[in-house]
Short mmCIF file of C-alpha atoms and ligand atoms in Angstrom, two decimals:
data_model
loop_
_atom_site.label_atom_id
_atom_site.label_comp_id
_atom_site.label_asym_id
_atom_site.label_seq_id
_atom_site.Cartn_x
_atom_site.Cartn_y
_atom_site.Cartn_z
CA MET A 1 -2.01 -23.04 -23.14
CA SER A 2 -0.11 -20.48 -25.23
CA SER A 3 3.59 -19.90 -24.60
CA CYS A 4 3.28 -16.20 -25.55
CA PRO A 5 3.74 -13.71 -22.71
CA PRO A 6 0.52 -12.11 -21.47
CA VAL A 7 -0.79 -8.85 -22.86
CA ILE A 8 -2.31 -6.19 -20.62
CA TRP A 9 -5.61 -4.74 -21.79
CA TRP A 10 -5.77 -1.43 -19.89
CA ILE A 11 -9.47 -0.70 -19.63
CA ARG A 12 -10.61 2.88 -19.16
CA ARG A 13 -13.86 4.31 -20.50
CA ASP A 14 -14.44 1.26 -22.71
CA LEU A 15 -16.33 -1.21 -20.55
CA ARG A 16 -17.36 -3.45 -23.44
CA LEU A 17 -16.35 -6.49 -25.44
CA HIS A 18 -17.81 -5.57 -28.83
CA ASP A 19 -16.23 -3.06 -31.23
CA ASN A 20 -13.19 -2.73 -29.09
CA PRO A 21 -10.06 -2.35 -31.23
CA ALA A 22 -7.76 -2.46 -28.19
CA LEU A 23 -9.26 -5.78 -27.12
CA LYS A 24 -9.00 -7.09 -30.68
CA ALA A 25 -5.29 -6.24 -30.70
CA ALA A 26 -4.84 -7.95 -27.34
CA LEU A 27 -6.47 -11.11 -28.65
CA GLU A 28 -4.49 -11.08 -31.88
CA HIS A 29 -1.31 -11.03 -29.87
CA GLY A 30 -2.04 -14.64 -29.03
CA GLY A 31 -1.04 -14.74 -25.34
CA PRO A 32 -3.21 -14.65 -22.24
CA VAL A 33 -5.14 -11.38 -21.85
CA LEU A 34 -5.00 -9.52 -18.53
CA PRO A 35 -7.86 -7.01 -18.26
CA VAL A 36 -6.73 -4.26 -15.88
CA TYR A 37 -8.48 -1.19 -14.48
CA ILE A 38 -6.34 1.42 -12.74
CA LEU A 39 -7.81 3.91 -10.30
CA ASP A 40 -5.26 6.61 -10.94
CA PRO A 41 -5.37 10.20 -9.63
CA GLN A 42 -7.47 11.32 -12.60
CA GLU A 43 -10.16 8.75 -11.86
CA GLU A 44 -9.93 9.49 -8.14
CA ALA A 45 -10.79 13.10 -9.00
CA LEU A 46 -14.05 12.22 -10.75
CA GLY A 47 -17.21 13.88 -9.41
CA ALA A 48 -19.50 11.96 -7.04
CA ALA A 49 -22.04 10.65 -9.58
CA PRO A 50 -19.62 9.70 -12.37
CA LYS A 51 -17.41 7.94 -9.83
CA PHE A 52 -20.40 6.09 -8.46
CA ARG A 53 -21.48 5.11 -11.99
CA LEU A 54 -17.94 3.99 -12.77
CA GLY A 55 -18.16 1.68 -9.75
CA ARG A 56 -21.40 0.19 -11.03
CA GLY A 57 -19.93 -0.26 -14.49
CA LEU A 58 -16.81 -1.98 -13.12
CA GLU A 59 -18.83 -4.27 -10.89
CA HIS A 60 -20.91 -5.35 -13.87
CA PHE A 61 -17.91 -5.74 -16.15
CA GLN A 62 -16.17 -7.94 -13.58
CA GLN A 63 -19.07 -10.37 -13.84
CA VAL A 64 -19.06 -10.24 -17.64
CA LEU A 65 -15.36 -11.10 -17.71
CA GLU A 66 -15.78 -13.89 -15.19
CA GLU A 67 -18.44 -15.45 -17.40
CA LEU A 68 -15.78 -15.57 -20.13
CA GLY A 69 -13.32 -17.32 -17.84
CA SER A 70 -11.40 -14.09 -17.27
CA ARG A 71 -11.03 -11.52 -14.48
CA LEU A 72 -10.72 -7.79 -14.00
CA ILE A 73 -7.53 -6.88 -12.15
CA LEU A 74 -7.95 -3.71 -10.11
CA ARG A 75 -4.98 -1.58 -9.09
CA ARG A 76 -4.68 1.87 -7.62
CA GLY A 77 -1.90 4.40 -8.24
CA ALA A 78 -0.23 6.46 -10.97
CA ALA A 79 -1.05 4.63 -14.21
CA ALA A 80 2.44 4.55 -15.71
CA ALA A 81 4.03 3.15 -12.56
CA VAL A 82 1.23 0.61 -12.01
CA LEU A 83 1.53 -0.66 -15.58
CA GLU A 84 5.30 -0.91 -15.34
CA LYS A 85 5.02 -2.93 -12.15
CA LEU A 86 2.34 -5.19 -13.59
CA CYS A 87 4.50 -5.93 -16.62
CA GLU A 88 7.34 -6.82 -14.29
CA GLU A 89 5.11 -9.08 -12.17
CA THR A 90 3.46 -10.90 -15.06
CA GLY A 91 6.09 -10.84 -17.77
CA ALA A 92 3.70 -8.96 -20.09
CA LYS A 93 5.45 -7.52 -23.11
CA MET A 94 2.52 -5.60 -24.54
CA VAL A 95 -0.02 -3.10 -23.17
CA VAL A 96 -3.01 -1.88 -25.22
CA TRP A 97 -5.70 0.71 -24.52
CA SER A 98 -8.42 2.85 -26.13
CA ARG A 99 -7.62 6.52 -26.48
CA LEU A 100 -9.14 9.36 -24.48
CA TYR A 101 -8.85 12.94 -25.65
CA ASP A 102 -8.86 15.35 -22.72
CA PRO A 103 -5.49 17.00 -22.06
CA GLU A 104 -4.88 15.31 -18.71
CA ALA A 105 -5.56 11.86 -20.11
CA ILE A 106 -3.38 12.57 -23.13
CA ALA A 107 -0.50 13.63 -20.86
CA ARG A 108 -0.94 10.59 -18.60
CA ASP A 109 -1.14 8.17 -21.52
CA SER A 110 1.88 9.68 -23.28
CA GLU A 111 3.90 9.31 -20.08
CA ALA A 112 2.80 5.69 -19.74
CA LYS A 113 3.69 4.97 -23.36
CA GLN A 114 7.13 6.50 -23.00
CA LEU A 115 7.91 4.70 -19.78
CA LEU A 116 6.75 1.32 -21.08
CA LYS A 117 8.58 1.69 -24.36
CA ALA A 118 11.76 2.53 -22.48
CA GLN A 119 11.37 -0.88 -20.75
CA GLY A 120 11.02 -2.62 -24.12
CA ILE A 121 7.25 -3.06 -23.74
CA ASP A 122 5.11 -2.66 -26.82
CA ALA A 123 2.60 0.05 -25.73
CA LYS A 124 -0.18 0.77 -28.20
CA SER A 125 -3.26 2.98 -28.12
CA PHE A 126 -6.32 2.54 -30.35
CA GLY A 127 -9.44 4.41 -31.38
CA GLY A 128 -12.84 3.08 -30.42
CA ARG A 129 -14.36 5.89 -28.39
CA LEU A 130 -15.22 8.05 -31.39
CA LEU A 131 -16.42 7.51 -34.94
CA PHE A 132 -13.62 9.65 -36.31
CA GLU A 133 -10.32 10.46 -34.65
CA PRO A 134 -10.43 14.23 -34.03
CA TRP A 135 -7.32 14.94 -36.13
CA THR A 136 -8.76 13.17 -39.18
CA VAL A 137 -11.54 15.70 -39.70
CA GLU A 138 -10.40 19.05 -41.04
CA THR A 139 -11.64 21.98 -43.06
CA LYS A 140 -10.61 22.42 -46.69
CA ALA A 141 -7.94 24.83 -45.47
CA GLY A 142 -6.62 22.11 -43.16
CA GLY A 143 -7.81 23.58 -39.84
CA MET A 144 -10.26 22.59 -37.16
CA PHE A 145 -14.01 23.07 -37.52
CA LYS A 146 -15.47 25.71 -35.25
CA VAL A 147 -19.03 25.39 -36.49
CA TYR A 148 -21.15 22.26 -36.27
CA THR A 149 -22.99 22.25 -39.62
CA PRO A 150 -19.90 22.11 -41.86
CA PHE A 151 -18.46 19.51 -39.49
CA TRP A 152 -21.58 17.40 -39.96
CA LYS A 153 -21.45 17.86 -43.73
CA SER A 154 -17.84 16.77 -43.85
CA VAL A 155 -18.42 13.54 -41.90
CA ARG A 156 -21.94 12.43 -42.74
CA SER A 157 -20.90 10.37 -45.77
CA ARG A 158 -17.58 9.15 -44.46
CA ASP A 159 -16.98 5.47 -43.97
CA VAL A 160 -17.27 4.36 -40.41
CA ALA A 161 -15.15 1.37 -39.40
CA ASP A 162 -16.90 -2.01 -39.54
CA LEU A 163 -18.17 -3.56 -36.36
CA LEU A 164 -15.92 -5.92 -34.44
CA PRO A 165 -17.44 -9.00 -32.84
CA ALA A 166 -17.30 -9.63 -29.10
CA PRO A 167 -15.06 -12.60 -28.21
CA SER A 168 -16.73 -15.62 -26.63
CA SER A 169 -13.78 -16.25 -24.33
CA LEU A 170 -10.58 -14.56 -23.22
CA PRO A 171 -7.39 -16.58 -22.82
CA ALA A 172 -6.47 -16.65 -19.13
CA PRO A 173 -2.96 -16.72 -17.63
CA LYS A 174 -1.76 -19.71 -15.58
CA ALA A 175 -1.68 -17.52 -12.49
CA TRP A 176 -3.59 -14.28 -12.01
CA PRO A 177 -1.84 -11.23 -10.59
CA ARG A 178 -3.17 -9.82 -7.35
CA SER A 179 -6.23 -7.57 -7.58
CA GLU A 180 -7.57 -5.02 -5.13
CA ALA A 181 -11.21 -5.34 -4.05
CA LEU A 182 -13.67 -2.99 -5.74
CA ALA A 183 -15.59 -2.52 -2.48
CA ASP A 184 -12.41 -1.14 -0.85
CA TRP A 185 -12.35 1.68 -3.38
CA ALA A 186 -15.74 2.95 -2.10
CA LEU A 187 -16.45 4.63 -5.41
CA ASP A 188 -19.94 5.47 -4.19
CA ALA A 189 -18.77 7.31 -1.09
CA GLY A 190 -19.38 10.79 -2.50
CA MET A 191 -23.05 10.00 -3.13
CA SER A 192 -23.99 9.79 0.52
CA ARG A 193 -27.76 9.10 0.61
CA GLY A 194 -28.15 9.59 -3.14
CA GLY A 195 -26.48 6.38 -4.34
CA ASP A 196 -29.40 4.05 -3.71
CA VAL A 197 -31.80 6.47 -5.35
CA VAL A 198 -29.75 7.11 -8.49
CA ALA A 199 -28.98 3.36 -8.83
CA ARG A 200 -32.67 2.72 -9.54
CA PHE A 201 -32.43 4.76 -12.73
CA CYS A 202 -29.12 3.47 -14.11
CA HIS A 203 -28.95 1.08 -17.05
CA VAL A 204 -25.58 -0.52 -16.51
CA GLY A 205 -23.60 -2.63 -18.96
CA GLU A 206 -23.20 -3.62 -22.55
CA THR A 207 -26.28 -5.83 -22.81
CA ALA A 208 -28.50 -3.14 -21.32
CA ALA A 209 -27.01 -0.63 -23.76
CA LEU A 210 -27.45 -2.84 -26.83
CA ASN A 211 -31.06 -3.56 -25.82
CA ARG A 212 -31.65 0.12 -25.29
CA LEU A 213 -30.38 0.94 -28.77
CA SER A 214 -32.47 -1.77 -30.47
CA ASP A 215 -35.53 -0.79 -28.50
CA PHE A 216 -35.09 2.87 -29.42
CA LEU A 217 -34.54 2.15 -33.12
CA GLU A 218 -37.49 -0.23 -33.28
CA GLN A 219 -39.98 1.74 -31.22
CA ARG A 220 -39.15 5.42 -31.01
CA VAL A 221 -36.79 6.63 -33.67
CA ASP A 222 -39.53 7.61 -36.13
CA ALA A 223 -40.93 10.15 -33.71
CA TYR A 224 -37.48 11.31 -32.53
CA LYS A 225 -37.34 14.45 -34.66
CA GLU A 226 -40.73 15.73 -33.48
CA ARG A 227 -40.74 14.51 -29.87
CA ARG A 228 -37.11 14.69 -28.70
CA ASP A 229 -37.60 18.09 -27.07
CA PHE A 230 -40.45 17.06 -24.78
CA PRO A 231 -38.86 16.21 -21.45
CA ALA A 232 -41.78 14.21 -20.06
CA GLU A 233 -41.63 11.74 -22.94
CA ASP A 234 -39.40 8.74 -23.39
CA ALA A 235 -38.54 9.97 -26.87
CA THR A 236 -34.73 9.88 -26.93
CA SER A 237 -32.33 6.93 -26.81
CA GLY A 238 -31.10 7.39 -23.24
CA LEU A 239 -27.72 6.08 -24.43
CA SER A 240 -25.50 8.89 -23.17
CA GLU A 241 -24.83 7.04 -19.92
CA ASN A 242 -23.61 3.99 -21.84
CA LEU A 243 -21.67 6.00 -24.41
CA ALA A 244 -19.97 7.90 -21.60
CA TRP A 245 -18.62 4.66 -20.07
CA GLY A 246 -18.00 2.96 -23.39
CA GLU A 247 -20.61 0.28 -22.72
CA ILE A 248 -21.73 0.74 -26.30
CA SER A 249 -19.63 1.96 -29.20
CA ALA A 250 -20.45 5.02 -31.23
CA HIS A 251 -19.75 2.79 -34.25
CA ARG A 252 -22.51 0.35 -33.44
CA THR A 253 -24.89 3.17 -32.67
CA TRP A 254 -24.04 4.79 -36.00
CA HIS A 255 -24.32 1.61 -38.11
CA GLN A 256 -27.63 0.55 -36.58
CA ALA A 257 -29.10 4.04 -36.91
CA ARG A 258 -27.93 4.21 -40.56
CA ALA A 259 -29.69 0.91 -41.20
CA ALA A 260 -32.84 2.34 -39.58
CA MET A 261 -32.52 5.42 -41.80
CA GLN A 262 -32.24 3.25 -44.91
CA ARG A 263 -35.36 1.35 -43.85
CA GLY A 264 -37.08 4.73 -43.89
CA GLY A 265 -36.89 5.60 -40.18
CA GLN A 266 -37.65 9.31 -40.33
CA GLY A 267 -36.01 10.41 -37.14
CA ALA A 268 -32.85 8.37 -37.72
CA GLU A 269 -30.99 11.12 -39.54
CA THR A 270 -31.73 13.58 -36.75
CA PHE A 271 -30.46 11.00 -34.30
CA LEU A 272 -27.24 10.56 -36.30
CA LYS A 273 -26.78 14.32 -36.23
CA GLU A 274 -27.02 14.25 -32.45
CA LEU A 275 -24.43 11.52 -32.28
CA VAL A 276 -22.20 13.73 -34.39
CA TRP A 277 -22.61 16.56 -31.84
CA ARG A 278 -20.71 14.26 -29.51
CA GLU A 279 -17.99 13.89 -32.15
CA PHE A 280 -17.92 17.65 -32.63
CA ALA A 281 -17.49 18.14 -28.88
CA TYR A 282 -14.41 15.90 -28.96
CA HIS A 283 -13.11 17.67 -32.04
CA LEU A 284 -13.32 20.97 -30.15
CA LEU A 285 -11.80 19.50 -27.01
CA TYR A 286 -8.89 17.94 -28.88
CA HIS A 287 -8.06 21.05 -30.89
CA SER A 288 -8.80 23.63 -28.19
CA PRO A 289 -8.45 21.98 -24.78
CA HIS A 290 -8.97 25.34 -23.05
CA ILE A 291 -12.69 24.76 -23.67
CA LEU A 292 -12.54 22.93 -20.31
CA THR A 293 -11.09 25.79 -18.33
CA ARG A 294 -11.96 29.19 -19.78
CA SER A 295 -14.39 30.87 -22.13
CA TRP A 296 -13.53 29.85 -25.66
CA ARG A 297 -13.99 33.41 -26.91
CA ASP A 298 -11.39 35.66 -25.29
CA GLU A 299 -13.68 38.69 -24.87
CA TRP A 300 -15.69 36.66 -22.38
CA GLY A 301 -12.81 36.92 -19.93
CA GLN A 302 -14.27 40.39 -19.18
CA PHE A 303 -17.86 39.31 -18.51
CA PRO A 304 -18.98 40.41 -14.99
CA TRP A 305 -20.12 37.03 -13.63
CA ARG A 306 -21.82 37.40 -10.24
CA LYS A 307 -19.43 35.40 -8.07
CA GLU A 308 -20.93 36.47 -4.78
CA ASP A 309 -24.44 35.20 -5.43
CA ARG A 310 -24.39 32.29 -2.95
CA ASN A 311 -28.15 32.20 -2.33
CA ASN A 312 -29.15 32.03 -5.95
CA TRP A 313 -26.45 29.46 -6.62
CA ALA A 314 -27.80 27.24 -3.82
CA ALA A 315 -31.38 27.74 -5.03
CA TRP A 316 -30.38 26.60 -8.52
CA GLN A 317 -28.50 23.52 -7.27
CA ARG A 318 -31.38 22.52 -5.00
CA GLY A 319 -34.25 23.00 -7.42
CA GLN A 320 -35.57 25.97 -5.43
CA THR A 321 -35.49 28.83 -7.94
CA GLY A 322 -39.28 29.16 -8.04
CA TYR A 323 -39.30 28.42 -11.80
CA ASP A 324 -40.94 25.07 -12.42
CA PHE A 325 -38.98 24.01 -15.48
CA VAL A 326 -35.65 24.80 -13.82
CA ASP A 327 -36.58 23.22 -10.50
CA ALA A 328 -38.03 20.07 -12.06
CA ALA A 329 -34.89 19.63 -14.15
CA MET A 330 -32.49 20.12 -11.24
CA ARG A 331 -34.42 17.51 -9.27
CA GLU A 332 -34.45 15.09 -12.18
CA LEU A 333 -30.67 15.49 -12.19
CA TYR A 334 -30.32 14.79 -8.49
CA VAL A 335 -32.59 11.76 -8.55
CA THR A 336 -31.56 10.07 -11.80
CA GLY A 337 -28.07 11.41 -12.50
CA ARG A 338 -29.38 12.47 -15.89
CA MET A 339 -31.31 15.38 -17.32
CA HIS A 340 -33.23 15.78 -20.54
CA ASN A 341 -31.30 17.78 -23.16
CA ARG A 342 -33.92 20.55 -23.43
CA ALA A 343 -33.87 20.86 -19.66
CA ARG A 344 -30.05 21.05 -19.65
CA MET A 345 -30.28 24.01 -21.99
CA ILE A 346 -32.89 25.73 -19.85
CA VAL A 347 -31.12 25.33 -16.51
CA ALA A 348 -27.81 26.37 -18.09
CA SER A 349 -29.39 29.45 -19.65
CA PHE A 350 -31.11 30.39 -16.39
CA LEU A 351 -27.87 30.07 -14.42
CA THR A 352 -25.60 31.90 -16.85
CA LYS A 353 -28.03 34.54 -18.07
CA HIS A 354 -30.81 35.28 -15.58
CA LEU A 355 -28.54 34.67 -12.59
CA MET A 356 -25.29 35.61 -14.37
CA ILE A 357 -23.40 32.88 -12.52
CA HIS A 358 -20.29 31.61 -14.31
CA TRP A 359 -20.86 28.71 -16.71
CA LYS A 360 -17.92 26.95 -15.07
CA CYS A 361 -19.87 26.66 -11.81
CA GLY A 362 -22.68 24.94 -13.71
CA MET A 363 -20.27 22.75 -15.63
CA ASP A 364 -18.60 21.65 -12.38
CA TRP A 365 -21.95 20.90 -10.75
CA PHE A 366 -22.91 18.71 -13.71
CA ALA A 367 -19.52 17.00 -13.38
CA GLN A 368 -20.51 16.12 -9.80
CA THR A 369 -24.04 15.00 -10.51
CA LEU A 370 -24.29 13.42 -13.99
CA VAL A 371 -23.90 9.68 -14.44
CA ASP A 372 -23.42 10.39 -18.16
CA TRP A 373 -20.79 13.03 -17.45
CA ASP A 374 -18.56 13.50 -20.45
CA PRO A 375 -15.85 16.17 -20.36
CA ALA A 376 -16.24 17.18 -24.01
CA SER A 377 -20.06 17.31 -24.26
CA ASN A 378 -20.38 18.98 -20.89
CA ALA A 379 -17.90 21.77 -21.65
CA MET A 380 -19.30 22.32 -25.13
CA GLY A 381 -22.89 22.31 -23.83
CA TRP A 382 -22.17 24.92 -21.17
CA GLN A 383 -20.17 27.20 -23.44
CA TRP A 384 -22.77 26.83 -26.17
CA VAL A 385 -25.62 27.89 -23.92
CA ALA A 386 -23.65 30.65 -22.18
CA GLY A 387 -22.77 32.14 -25.55
CA CYS A 388 -19.00 32.12 -25.09
CA GLY A 389 -18.13 28.96 -27.03
CA PRO A 390 -17.47 28.29 -30.70
CA ASP A 391 -20.70 28.01 -32.68
CA ALA A 392 -22.51 29.23 -29.56
CA SER A 393 -26.13 30.15 -29.21
CA PRO A 394 -26.18 33.99 -29.43
CA PHE A 395 -26.10 35.58 -25.99
CA PHE A 396 -29.23 37.65 -26.64
CA ARG A 397 -31.22 34.45 -27.13
CA ILE A 398 -32.24 33.94 -23.53
CA PHE A 399 -34.57 31.03 -22.81
CA ASN A 400 -37.67 32.04 -20.90
CA PRO A 401 -38.23 29.02 -18.63
CA ASP A 402 -41.97 29.70 -18.37
CA GLY A 403 -42.36 30.10 -22.14
CA GLN A 404 -40.40 26.87 -22.64
CA LEU A 405 -42.73 25.14 -20.21
CA GLN A 406 -45.75 26.21 -22.25
CA LYS A 407 -44.10 24.88 -25.37
CA PHE A 408 -42.62 21.63 -24.17
CA ASP A 409 -44.60 20.64 -21.07
CA ALA A 410 -47.91 22.44 -21.45
CA LYS A 411 -49.79 19.91 -19.31
CA GLY A 412 -47.19 20.01 -16.55
CA VAL A 413 -46.44 16.27 -16.77
CA TYR A 414 -42.70 16.79 -16.35
CA THR A 415 -42.97 19.34 -13.58
CA SER A 416 -45.50 17.25 -11.61
CA ARG A 417 -43.25 14.25 -11.94
CA TRP A 418 -40.40 16.06 -10.24
CA ILE A 419 -41.86 18.73 -7.94
CA ALA A 420 -43.68 17.33 -4.89
CA GLU A 421 -44.61 20.55 -3.11
CA GLY A 422 -48.25 21.48 -3.53
CA GLN A 423 -49.35 17.97 -4.64
CA SER A 424 -51.62 15.95 -2.35
CA ALA A 425 -50.21 12.64 -3.66
CA PRO A 426 -46.82 13.35 -5.23
CA PRO A 427 -45.36 10.64 -7.48
CA GLU A 428 -42.52 8.43 -6.37
CA GLU A 429 -39.94 10.30 -8.44
CA ALA A 430 -40.81 13.63 -6.85
CA LEU A 431 -40.53 12.13 -3.37
CA ALA A 432 -37.26 10.37 -4.19
CA PHE A 433 -35.61 13.79 -4.42
CA PHE A 434 -36.02 14.25 -0.66
CA ASP A 435 -34.43 10.84 -0.01
CA ALA A 436 -31.47 11.69 -2.22
CA VAL A 437 -30.47 15.21 -1.13
CA PRO A 438 -28.23 15.88 1.88
CA ARG A 439 -30.20 16.27 5.14
CA SER A 440 -28.37 19.56 5.69
CA TRP A 441 -30.40 21.09 2.84
CA ASN A 442 -33.48 20.89 5.10
CA LEU A 443 -35.91 20.14 2.30
CA THR A 444 -39.21 18.32 2.84
CA PRO A 445 -42.09 17.59 0.44
CA ASP A 446 -44.61 19.45 2.59
CA MET A 447 -42.76 22.79 2.36
CA ALA A 448 -44.25 25.68 0.43
CA ARG A 449 -43.17 26.03 -3.20
CA ALA A 450 -40.13 28.28 -3.58
CA THR A 451 -40.89 31.79 -4.73
CA PRO A 452 -39.00 33.13 -7.79
CA VAL A 453 -35.44 34.13 -6.93
CA ILE A 454 -35.45 36.82 -9.61
CA SER A 455 -37.96 38.35 -11.99
CA LEU A 456 -37.43 36.99 -15.48
CA GLN A 457 -37.57 40.46 -16.95
CA HIS A 458 -35.03 41.91 -14.51
CA GLY A 459 -32.67 38.96 -15.01
CA ARG A 460 -32.92 39.22 -18.76
CA GLU A 461 -32.36 42.98 -18.88
CA ARG A 462 -29.43 42.81 -16.45
CA ALA A 463 -27.75 40.08 -18.52
CA LEU A 464 -28.28 41.89 -21.82
CA ALA A 465 -26.89 45.14 -20.37
CA ALA A 466 -23.79 43.33 -19.07
CA TYR A 467 -23.30 41.70 -22.45
CA GLN A 468 -23.67 45.01 -24.26
CA ASN A 469 -21.12 46.64 -21.92
CA MET A 470 -18.69 43.82 -22.58
CA ARG A 471 -19.08 44.28 -26.34
CA ASN A 472 -18.75 48.07 -26.11
CA ALA A 473 -15.59 47.68 -24.05
CA GLY A 474 -14.09 45.13 -26.47
C1 FAD B 501 -25.24 22.25 -20.55
C2 FAD B 501 -25.17 20.88 -21.18
C3 FAD B 501 -24.36 19.90 -20.63
C4 FAD B 501 -24.29 18.62 -21.20
N1 FAD B 501 -23.49 17.67 -20.61
C5 FAD B 501 -23.39 16.44 -21.17
C6 FAD B 501 -22.56 15.43 -20.58
O1 FAD B 501 -21.86 15.66 -19.58
N2 FAD B 501 -22.56 14.20 -21.16
C7 FAD B 501 -23.29 13.91 -22.28
O2 FAD B 501 -23.24 12.78 -22.76
N3 FAD B 501 -24.04 14.86 -22.87
C8 FAD B 501 -24.14 16.10 -22.35
N4 FAD B 501 -24.95 17.04 -22.93
C9 FAD B 501 -25.60 16.72 -24.21
C10 FAD B 501 -27.01 16.12 -24.12
O3 FAD B 501 -27.82 16.83 -23.24
C11 FAD B 501 -27.03 14.63 -23.74
O4 FAD B 501 -26.08 13.92 -24.50
C12 FAD B 501 -28.41 14.03 -23.95
O5 FAD B 501 -29.36 14.67 -23.13
C13 FAD B 501 -28.38 12.56 -23.68
O6 FAD B 501 -29.64 11.97 -23.78
P1 FAD B 501 -29.86 10.79 -24.81
O7 FAD B 501 -28.76 9.79 -24.69
O8 FAD B 501 -31.25 10.31 -24.63
O9 FAD B 501 -29.68 11.55 -26.18
P2 FAD B 501 -30.23 11.29 -27.65
O10 FAD B 501 -31.09 12.43 -28.01
O11 FAD B 501 -30.79 9.93 -27.78
O12 FAD B 501 -28.92 11.44 -28.54
C14 FAD B 501 -28.05 10.33 -28.83
C15 FAD B 501 -26.64 10.62 -28.39
O13 FAD B 501 -26.14 11.73 -29.11
C16 FAD B 501 -25.25 12.48 -28.27
N5 FAD B 501 -25.79 13.83 -28.08
C17 FAD B 501 -27.09 14.22 -28.13
N6 FAD B 501 -27.20 15.55 -27.94
C18 FAD B 501 -25.93 16.01 -27.75
C19 FAD B 501 -25.38 17.29 -27.49
N7 FAD B 501 -26.13 18.39 -27.41
N8 FAD B 501 -24.05 17.39 -27.32
C20 FAD B 501 -23.25 16.29 -27.40
N9 FAD B 501 -23.72 15.05 -27.66
C21 FAD B 501 -25.04 14.91 -27.82
C22 FAD B 501 -25.21 11.77 -26.93
O14 FAD B 501 -24.10 10.92 -26.90
C23 FAD B 501 -26.51 11.00 -26.94
O15 FAD B 501 -26.49 9.87 -26.10
C24 FAD B 501 -25.03 18.34 -22.37
C25 FAD B 501 -25.85 19.32 -22.92
C26 FAD B 501 -25.92 20.58 -22.34
C27 FAD B 501 -26.80 21.62 -22.95
#
């Protein structure tokens, strides 16, 4: 047994053993490692589905650690104070963690670092969430990138850190500090009836994630470029859920996809580009944190969002707009906690353009309902579609949900999978929606199909006129 004091490995969105620089540092320290998860006010404030998925991830990771002869210590409270107390209780002289990049997490972590350092504790943060720390990528003039393509060009040939092995055991302390019980945290409480339904679609944990990546690169990556936009197909990696919770590293995903590309995998480069969209989102978030709270382009502060439109808002949330692509996608979201990327673009465009409802409402709803919720990708995605973000899709490019259906789901496979009404024998997924939604919504599979909440032409013209007025006024 080592005589070194223990080191606290403060686990956040990095529920994995491989490629974990913070864990590596903890092990190198030489003393017993205390894995700790803190449910602090920021985690308490997570939306229903991410919080539920966090609970699943923690439950799984507890087992993983136990198999290594370790434990996951759970504590609740303000992170800095909890860490200070734990150091006092255990005699730990070092605390390590993987960085997060949203402004609230940065403020919390800086406070924790300051407080711990003032007590003589060595507090260190590490990369590991991203391929490239956001401040290490800059334009030739030394500024941030606001457009994706030059960002991609500047990083595509950069070295990505080598992979770190997962340890086969973690040194344990003589006595474990007290832990709270995960069940007492009731992280699934916000899901009400939906938890059991969504759980069926989750792929939790590091092993599931690594298998998913290998399976994708062996079976599907070649067709990725051509098929990734077809929502009924299993053509994408499905890794966002695992990347969001750090159950797989972006590094491993990158290295394995590069190897597939060198073997001649045609879609692998397109896949790498998608992974770099995630990096770009974090680059934007780090350099312009207001992407989370207001339109990135100032002139959009004047856009006349329709705040009062309660009925259309409810119809959108509930998959009752009368437009099959939108309704199928919103149900997929409610049942699986995920939504195909093409579908995310279509529902976001319909909400912000045809219905002219603020992108922040949509962003917040996704933050409640996505198990792969990621603050950076979600904010960038919404601002991109709405037209108010950096490198945004031009506002006048308004997706026609029916035209998109013809293009990407011509045989109606996706819509039949998710919309039960009108089918004599609806599939399980379509019926699961009615088990997941709150009873107060009063939805049943034998109801009539919703009729369109707005004509596509009227919605389009109204949005374009509002946009033109905003530009004329600016
Ligand atoms: C309005 C809107 C909101 C979104 N919200 C989120 C979110 O909260 N969390 C989230 O992870 N993604 C979000 N995305 C991005 C994207 O839809 C998902 O990452 C993707 O659908 C995940 O499926 P996949 O893992 O099979 O992706 P793949 O196609 O297999 O791509 C591999 C990985 O690349 C990254 N990626 C792919 N596309 C994007 C993209 N457009 N932006 C950023 N990263 C991308 C993801 O990490 C993804 O797992 C959003 C997109 C839009 C338009």
